[in-house]
Coordinates of C-alpha atoms in Angstrom, one line a residue:
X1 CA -7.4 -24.4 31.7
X2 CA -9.4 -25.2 34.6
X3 CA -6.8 -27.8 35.8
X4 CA -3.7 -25.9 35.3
X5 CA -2.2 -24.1 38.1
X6 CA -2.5 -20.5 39.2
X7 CA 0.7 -19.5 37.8
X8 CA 0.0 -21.5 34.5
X9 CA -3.2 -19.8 33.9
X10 CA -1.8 -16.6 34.7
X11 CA 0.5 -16.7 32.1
X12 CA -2.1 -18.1 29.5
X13 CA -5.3 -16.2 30.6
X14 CA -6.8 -14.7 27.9
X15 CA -4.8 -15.1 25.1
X16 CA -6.3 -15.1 21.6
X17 CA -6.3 -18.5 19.4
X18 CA -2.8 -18.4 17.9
X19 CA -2.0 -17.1 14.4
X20 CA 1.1 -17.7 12.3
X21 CA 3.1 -14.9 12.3
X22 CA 0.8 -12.8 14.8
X23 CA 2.3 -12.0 18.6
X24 CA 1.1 -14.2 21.3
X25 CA -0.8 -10.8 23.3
X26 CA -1.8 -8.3 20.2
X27 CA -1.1 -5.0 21.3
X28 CA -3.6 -1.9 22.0
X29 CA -6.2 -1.3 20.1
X30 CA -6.4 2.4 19.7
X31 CA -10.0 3.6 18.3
X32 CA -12.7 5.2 18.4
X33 CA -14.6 4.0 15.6
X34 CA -14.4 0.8 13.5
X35 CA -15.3 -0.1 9.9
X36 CA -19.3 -0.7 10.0
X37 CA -21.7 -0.9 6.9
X38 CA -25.2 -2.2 7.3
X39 CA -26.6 -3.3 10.2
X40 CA -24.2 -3.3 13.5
X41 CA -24.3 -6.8 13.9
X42 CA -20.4 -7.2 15.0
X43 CA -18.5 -7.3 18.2
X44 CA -16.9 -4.0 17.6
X45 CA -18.8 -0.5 16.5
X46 CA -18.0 2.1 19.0
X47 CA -14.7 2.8 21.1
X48 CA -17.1 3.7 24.3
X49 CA -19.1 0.0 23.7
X50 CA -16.0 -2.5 23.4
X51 CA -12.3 -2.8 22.7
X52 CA -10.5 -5.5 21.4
X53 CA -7.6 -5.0 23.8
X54 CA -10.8 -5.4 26.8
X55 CA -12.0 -8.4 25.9
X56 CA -8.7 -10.2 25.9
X57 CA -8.2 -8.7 29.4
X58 CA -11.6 -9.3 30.3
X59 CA -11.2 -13.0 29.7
X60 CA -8.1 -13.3 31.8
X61 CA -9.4 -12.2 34.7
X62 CA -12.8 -14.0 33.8
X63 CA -10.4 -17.2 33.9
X64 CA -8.7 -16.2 37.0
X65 CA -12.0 -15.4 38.8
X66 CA -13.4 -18.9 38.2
X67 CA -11.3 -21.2 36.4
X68 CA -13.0 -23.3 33.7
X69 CA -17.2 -21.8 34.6
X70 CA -18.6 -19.0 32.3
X71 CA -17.6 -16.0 34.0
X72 CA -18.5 -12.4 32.2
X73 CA -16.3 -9.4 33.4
X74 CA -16.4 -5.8 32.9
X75 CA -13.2 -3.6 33.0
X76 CA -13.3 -0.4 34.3
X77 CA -10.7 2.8 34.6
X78 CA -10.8 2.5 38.2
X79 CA -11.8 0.4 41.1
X80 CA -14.1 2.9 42.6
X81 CA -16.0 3.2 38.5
X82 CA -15.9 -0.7 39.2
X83 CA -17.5 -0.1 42.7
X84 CA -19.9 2.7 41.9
X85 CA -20.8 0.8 38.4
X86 CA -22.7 -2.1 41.0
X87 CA -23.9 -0.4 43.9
X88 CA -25.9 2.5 41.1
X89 CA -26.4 0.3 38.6
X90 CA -28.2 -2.2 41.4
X91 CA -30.1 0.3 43.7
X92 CA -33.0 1.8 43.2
X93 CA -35.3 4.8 45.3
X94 CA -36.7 2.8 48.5
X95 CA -34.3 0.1 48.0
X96 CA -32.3 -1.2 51.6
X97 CA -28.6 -1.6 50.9
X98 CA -26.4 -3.0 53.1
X99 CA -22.3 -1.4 53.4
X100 CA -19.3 -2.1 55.7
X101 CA -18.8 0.4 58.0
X102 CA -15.1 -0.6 57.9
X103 CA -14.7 -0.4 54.3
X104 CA -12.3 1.3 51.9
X105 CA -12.4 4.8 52.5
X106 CA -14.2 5.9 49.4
X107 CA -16.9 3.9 50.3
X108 CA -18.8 5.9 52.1
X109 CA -18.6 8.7 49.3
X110 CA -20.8 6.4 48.0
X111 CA -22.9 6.1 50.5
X112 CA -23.9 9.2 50.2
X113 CA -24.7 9.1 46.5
X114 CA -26.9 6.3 47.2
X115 CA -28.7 8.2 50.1
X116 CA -29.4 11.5 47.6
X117 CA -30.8 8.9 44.9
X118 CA -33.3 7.8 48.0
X119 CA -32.0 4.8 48.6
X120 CA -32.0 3.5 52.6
X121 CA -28.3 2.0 53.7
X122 CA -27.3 0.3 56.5
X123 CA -24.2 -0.8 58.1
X124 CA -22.3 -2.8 60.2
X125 CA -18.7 -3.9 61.1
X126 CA -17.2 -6.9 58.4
X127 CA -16.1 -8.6 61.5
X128 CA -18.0 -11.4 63.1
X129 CA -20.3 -11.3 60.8
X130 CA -22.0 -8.3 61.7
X131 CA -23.9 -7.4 58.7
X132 CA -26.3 -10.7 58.8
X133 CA -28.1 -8.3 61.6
X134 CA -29.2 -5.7 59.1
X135 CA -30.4 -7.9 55.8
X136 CA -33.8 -7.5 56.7
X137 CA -35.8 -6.4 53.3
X138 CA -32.2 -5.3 51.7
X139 CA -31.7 -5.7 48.0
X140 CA -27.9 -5.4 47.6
X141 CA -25.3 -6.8 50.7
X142 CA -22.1 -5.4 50.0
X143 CA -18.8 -7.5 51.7
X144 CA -15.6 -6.6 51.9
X145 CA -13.1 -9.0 53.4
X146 CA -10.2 -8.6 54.2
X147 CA -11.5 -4.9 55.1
X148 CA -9.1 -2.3 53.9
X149 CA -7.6 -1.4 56.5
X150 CA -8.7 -3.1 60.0
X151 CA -8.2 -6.5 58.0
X152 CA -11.3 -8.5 59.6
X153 CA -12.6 -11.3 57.4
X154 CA -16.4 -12.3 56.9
X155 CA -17.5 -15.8 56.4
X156 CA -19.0 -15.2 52.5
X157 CA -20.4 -18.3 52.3
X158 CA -22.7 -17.9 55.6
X159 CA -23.5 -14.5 54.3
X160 CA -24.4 -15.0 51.3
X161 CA -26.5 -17.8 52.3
X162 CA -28.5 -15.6 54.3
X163 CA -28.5 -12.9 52.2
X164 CA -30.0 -15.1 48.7
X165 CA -32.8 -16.8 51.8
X166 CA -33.7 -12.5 52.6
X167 CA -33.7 -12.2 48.8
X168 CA -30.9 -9.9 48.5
X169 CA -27.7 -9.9 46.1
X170 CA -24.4 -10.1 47.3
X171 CA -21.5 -7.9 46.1
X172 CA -17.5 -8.5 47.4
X173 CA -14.7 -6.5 47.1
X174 CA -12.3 -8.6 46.6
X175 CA -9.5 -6.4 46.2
X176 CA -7.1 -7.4 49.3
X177 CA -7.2 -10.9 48.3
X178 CA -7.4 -10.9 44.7
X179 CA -8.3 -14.4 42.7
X180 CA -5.3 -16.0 44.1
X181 CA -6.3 -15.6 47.3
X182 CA -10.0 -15.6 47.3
X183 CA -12.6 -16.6 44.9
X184 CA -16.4 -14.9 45.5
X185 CA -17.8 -15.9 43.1
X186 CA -17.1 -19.9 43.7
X187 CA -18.3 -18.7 47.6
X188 CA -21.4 -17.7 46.1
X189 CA -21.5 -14.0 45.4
X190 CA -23.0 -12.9 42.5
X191 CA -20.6 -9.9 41.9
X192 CA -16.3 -10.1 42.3
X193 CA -15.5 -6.5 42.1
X194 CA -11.6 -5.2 42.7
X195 CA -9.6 -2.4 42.2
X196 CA -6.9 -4.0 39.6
X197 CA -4.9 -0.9 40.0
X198 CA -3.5 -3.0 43.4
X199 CA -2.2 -6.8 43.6
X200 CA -3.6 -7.9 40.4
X201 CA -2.0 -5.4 38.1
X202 CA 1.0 -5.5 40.8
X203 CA 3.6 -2.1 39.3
X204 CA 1.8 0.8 41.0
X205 CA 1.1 2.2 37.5
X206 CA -2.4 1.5 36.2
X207 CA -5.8 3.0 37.4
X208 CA -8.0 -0.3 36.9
X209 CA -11.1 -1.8 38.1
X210 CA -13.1 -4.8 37.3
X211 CA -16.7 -6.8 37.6
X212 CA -17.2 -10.2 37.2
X213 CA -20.8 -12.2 37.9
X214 CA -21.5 -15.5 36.7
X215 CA -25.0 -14.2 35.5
X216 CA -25.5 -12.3 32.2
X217 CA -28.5 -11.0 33.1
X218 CA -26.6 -9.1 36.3
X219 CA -23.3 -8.1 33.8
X220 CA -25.0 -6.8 31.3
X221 CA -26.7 -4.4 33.8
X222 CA -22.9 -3.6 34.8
X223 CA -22.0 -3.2 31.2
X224 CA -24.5 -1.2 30.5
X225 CA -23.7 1.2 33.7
X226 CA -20.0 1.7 31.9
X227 CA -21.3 2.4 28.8
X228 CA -23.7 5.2 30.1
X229 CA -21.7 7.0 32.5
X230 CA -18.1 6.2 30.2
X231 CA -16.2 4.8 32.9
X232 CA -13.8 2.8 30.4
X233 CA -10.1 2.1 30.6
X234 CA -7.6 3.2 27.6
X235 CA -6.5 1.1 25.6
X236 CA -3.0 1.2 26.6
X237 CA -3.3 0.7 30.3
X238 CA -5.6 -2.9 30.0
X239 CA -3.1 -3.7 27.6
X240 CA -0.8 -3.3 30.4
X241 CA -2.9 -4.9 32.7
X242 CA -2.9 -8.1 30.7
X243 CA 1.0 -8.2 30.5
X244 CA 1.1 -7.7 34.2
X245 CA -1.8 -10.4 34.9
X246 CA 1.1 -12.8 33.8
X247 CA 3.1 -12.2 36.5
X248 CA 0.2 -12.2 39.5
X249 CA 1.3 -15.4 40.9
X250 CA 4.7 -15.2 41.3
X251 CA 4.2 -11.6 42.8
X252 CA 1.7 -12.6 45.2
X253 CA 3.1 -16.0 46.2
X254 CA 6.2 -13.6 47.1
X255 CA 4.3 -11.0 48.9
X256 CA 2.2 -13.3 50.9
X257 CA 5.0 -15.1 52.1
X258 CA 7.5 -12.0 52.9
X259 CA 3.8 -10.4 54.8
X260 CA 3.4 -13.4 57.0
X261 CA 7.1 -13.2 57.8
X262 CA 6.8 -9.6 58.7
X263 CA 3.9 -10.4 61.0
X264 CA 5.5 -13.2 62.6
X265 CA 8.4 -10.9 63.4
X266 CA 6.1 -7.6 64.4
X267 CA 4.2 -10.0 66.9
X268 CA 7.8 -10.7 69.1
X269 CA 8.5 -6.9 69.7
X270 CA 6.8 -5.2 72.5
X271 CA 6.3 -1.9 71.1
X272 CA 4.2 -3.2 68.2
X273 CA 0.4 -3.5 69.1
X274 CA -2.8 -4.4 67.4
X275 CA -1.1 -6.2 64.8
X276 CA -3.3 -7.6 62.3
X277 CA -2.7 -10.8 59.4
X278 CA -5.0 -12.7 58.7
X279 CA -2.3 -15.7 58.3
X280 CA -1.3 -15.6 61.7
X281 CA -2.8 -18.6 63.3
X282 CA -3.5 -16.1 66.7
X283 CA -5.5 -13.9 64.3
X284 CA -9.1 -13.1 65.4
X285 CA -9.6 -13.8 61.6
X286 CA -7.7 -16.9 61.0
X287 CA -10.0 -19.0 61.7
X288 CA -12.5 -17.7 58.8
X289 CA -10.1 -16.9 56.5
X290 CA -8.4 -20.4 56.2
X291 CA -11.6 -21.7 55.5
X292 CA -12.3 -19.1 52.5
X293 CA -8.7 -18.0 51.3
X294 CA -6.0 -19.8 49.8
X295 CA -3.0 -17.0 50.4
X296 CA -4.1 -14.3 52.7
X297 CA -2.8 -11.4 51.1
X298 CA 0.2 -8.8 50.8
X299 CA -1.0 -6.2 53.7
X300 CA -0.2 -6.5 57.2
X301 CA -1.5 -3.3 60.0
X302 CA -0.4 -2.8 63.4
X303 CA -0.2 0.4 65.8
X304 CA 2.7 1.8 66.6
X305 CA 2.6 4.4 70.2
X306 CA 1.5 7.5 68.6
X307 CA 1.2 9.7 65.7
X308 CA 5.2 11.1 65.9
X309 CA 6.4 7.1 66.6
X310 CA 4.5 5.9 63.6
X311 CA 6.2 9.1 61.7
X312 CA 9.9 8.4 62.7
X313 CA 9.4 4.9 61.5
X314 CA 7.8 5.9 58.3
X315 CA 10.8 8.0 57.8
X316 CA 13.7 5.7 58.6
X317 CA 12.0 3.0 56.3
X318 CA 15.0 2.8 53.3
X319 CA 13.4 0.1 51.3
X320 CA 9.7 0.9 51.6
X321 CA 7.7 4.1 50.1
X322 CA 5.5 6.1 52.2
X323 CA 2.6 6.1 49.8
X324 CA -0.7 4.8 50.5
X325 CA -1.5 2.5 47.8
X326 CA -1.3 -1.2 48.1
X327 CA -0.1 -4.4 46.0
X328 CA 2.6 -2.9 44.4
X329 CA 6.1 -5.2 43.9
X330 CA 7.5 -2.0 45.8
X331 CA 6.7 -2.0 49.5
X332 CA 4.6 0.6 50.4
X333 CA 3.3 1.9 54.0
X334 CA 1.6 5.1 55.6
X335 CA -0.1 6.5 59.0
X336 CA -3.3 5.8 57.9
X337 CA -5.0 8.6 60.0
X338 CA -3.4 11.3 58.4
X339 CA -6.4 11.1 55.9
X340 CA -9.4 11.1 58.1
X341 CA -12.2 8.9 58.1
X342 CA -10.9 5.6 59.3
X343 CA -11.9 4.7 62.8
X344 CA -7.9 4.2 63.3
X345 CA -5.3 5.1 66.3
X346 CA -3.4 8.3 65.3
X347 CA -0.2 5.8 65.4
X348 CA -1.9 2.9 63.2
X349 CA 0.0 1.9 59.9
X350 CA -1.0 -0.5 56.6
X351 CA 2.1 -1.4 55.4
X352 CA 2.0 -3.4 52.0
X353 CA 4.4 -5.9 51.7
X354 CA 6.2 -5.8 47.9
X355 CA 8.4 -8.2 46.0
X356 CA 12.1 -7.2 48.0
X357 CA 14.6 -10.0 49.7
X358 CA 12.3 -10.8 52.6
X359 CA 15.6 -10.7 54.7
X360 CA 16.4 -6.9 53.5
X361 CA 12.9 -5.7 54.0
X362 CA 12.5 -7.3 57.9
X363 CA 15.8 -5.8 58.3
X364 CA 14.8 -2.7 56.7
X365 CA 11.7 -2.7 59.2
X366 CA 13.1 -3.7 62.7
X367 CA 16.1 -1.0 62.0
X368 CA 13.2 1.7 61.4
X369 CA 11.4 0.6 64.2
X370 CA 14.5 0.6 66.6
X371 CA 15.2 4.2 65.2
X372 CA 11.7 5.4 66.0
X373 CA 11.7 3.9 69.6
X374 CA 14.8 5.3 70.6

């Protein structure tokens, strides 16, 4: 399918060879154990090892990730499993890895992990390319661009480039983007890993993280890491992944438009500041990210005055939850400090743009925004 469309593939990826009188997507497979005499020489032994129900979702995404190459992906109950599963699976005692320092928020949880295991991190800002400075004698370089939730891009491609020369591997989180809007892996990197629970699974209600590397020799270490630590998905929600996989393109070509909308309109009032898309063509970013992404996501951030300003909005919005996941067909947005650990203004906000009338929802946000001015 490699020279179909996205929203083509979408709706085909991973679908089993058809058989009369069988449905088109078989549903979950719930077990623990299968039939097995002699010698396991099958696909299927142990509900821990594999899943029917995660290879046909692992072979959407595969498609997805890197239409028409050999692509090997790992499902995972979460992102963060999906996170964790590469950056412990990869490191070792001794071993330099390198991090964001504006990364998702968990990240640095990990971090820590890493540092008890003895292994040596460094890190630097995603923007202007920051983390080239620290690759000296690192083993694993770990990108994540768009950053979640300052929204700076890194040039992969440079990086990676520099990183295979220093003789380290690259990881990206490719979790704002998603395969629509950003491939890794055809940039290079020898892990894709994204939290599936956002834009690619698109409803708000699946926990869901994935892997995918072009080399087996790197995901079998991955798969191995799941099968050790038991970081697997039910049935029942990659089953729902795969069903919602069909709809990805539609919901993100939707999103992405109605986001750069919204930013266009945020960047003409006066009491909007450090707005940040990486579509607009006045972007610090833009001029990276049109070079790597083909649709430049569903999240847009700016500042608002303070923390009560950013409040009164948040609770005028009518057609957006104040919730503080992302991706969702719902609009969501929050006052990201109110968590701690992002190097944010008091008043800064990620708001997620959703699947709504792009007219209600700019409505929806300039009469929210009027409210928490006056």
């Amino acid at each position: 399918m490699s020279t179909t469309s996205d929203g083509t593939r979408a709706v085909r990826a991973g679908l089993p060879t058809p058989q009369q009188y069988e449905p088109t997507l078989p549903g979950p497979v719930f077990a623990a154990h299968f039939h097995l005499s002699g010698e396991p020489v099958g696909p299927y032994t142990y509900g821990r090892d594999t899943n029917p129900t995660w290879t046909h979702l692992e072979r959407a995404i595969g498609e997805l990730e890197a239409p028409g190459e050999q692509v090997e992906t790992t499902v995972f109950a979460s992102g963060m499993a999906a996170v964790s599963a590469v950056l412990l699976s990869r490191a070792r005692t001794g071993d330099i890895v390198v991090l964001p320092d504006d990364g998702y928020q968990a990240l640095p949880l990990v971090r820590e992990q890493l540092e008890a295991y003895g292994v040596r991190v460094r890190t630097a800002p995603t923007g202007g390319d920051a983390q080239l400075r620290a690759l000296e004698g690192a083993k694993l370089l770990w990108l994540e661009t768009p950053s979640n939730p300052g929204l700076d891009v890194c040039d992969v491609r440079r990086l990676v480039a520099a990183a295979h020369e220093a003789g380290a591997l690259v990881a990206v989180d490719n979790t704002l983007a998603t395969p629509l809007g950003q491939r890794p892996l055809e940039l290079g990197a020898d892990f894709s890993v994204a939290s599936d629970t956002k834009g690619m699974t698109g409803h708000g209600d699946i926990l869901l993280g994935h892997v995918s590397c072009k080399d087996p020799e790197l995901s079998a270490g991955v798969r191995r890491w799941r099968k050790v630590v038991g970081a697997i998905p039910g049935p029942m929600e990659a089953w729902l992944a795969h069903r919602s996989l069909s709809t990805v393109q539609l919901r993100v070509d939707r999103q992405c438009g109605t986001a750069l909308a919204l930013a266009e309109a945020l960047s003409r009032r006066s009491d909007v500041t450090g707005l940040r898309y990486p579509g607009l063509p006045d972007d610090p970013s833009h001029a990276t990210a049109v070079r790597q992404m083909r649709r430049f996501g569903s999240v847009v951030s700016f500042v608002l005055a303070d923390k009560d300003t950013a409040e009164r909005f948040l609770a005028g919005l009518r057609l957006v939850d104040d919730a503080t996941s992302f991706g969702s067909v719902r609009s969501t947005a929050e006052r990201r400090a109110r968590w701690g650990g992002d190097a944010v203004p008091e008043g800064f906000v990620r708001f997620s743009v959703g699947a709504e009338d792009p007219d209600d929802l700019l409505a929806d946000v300039e009469s929210a925004l009027d409210e928490a001015a006056g």
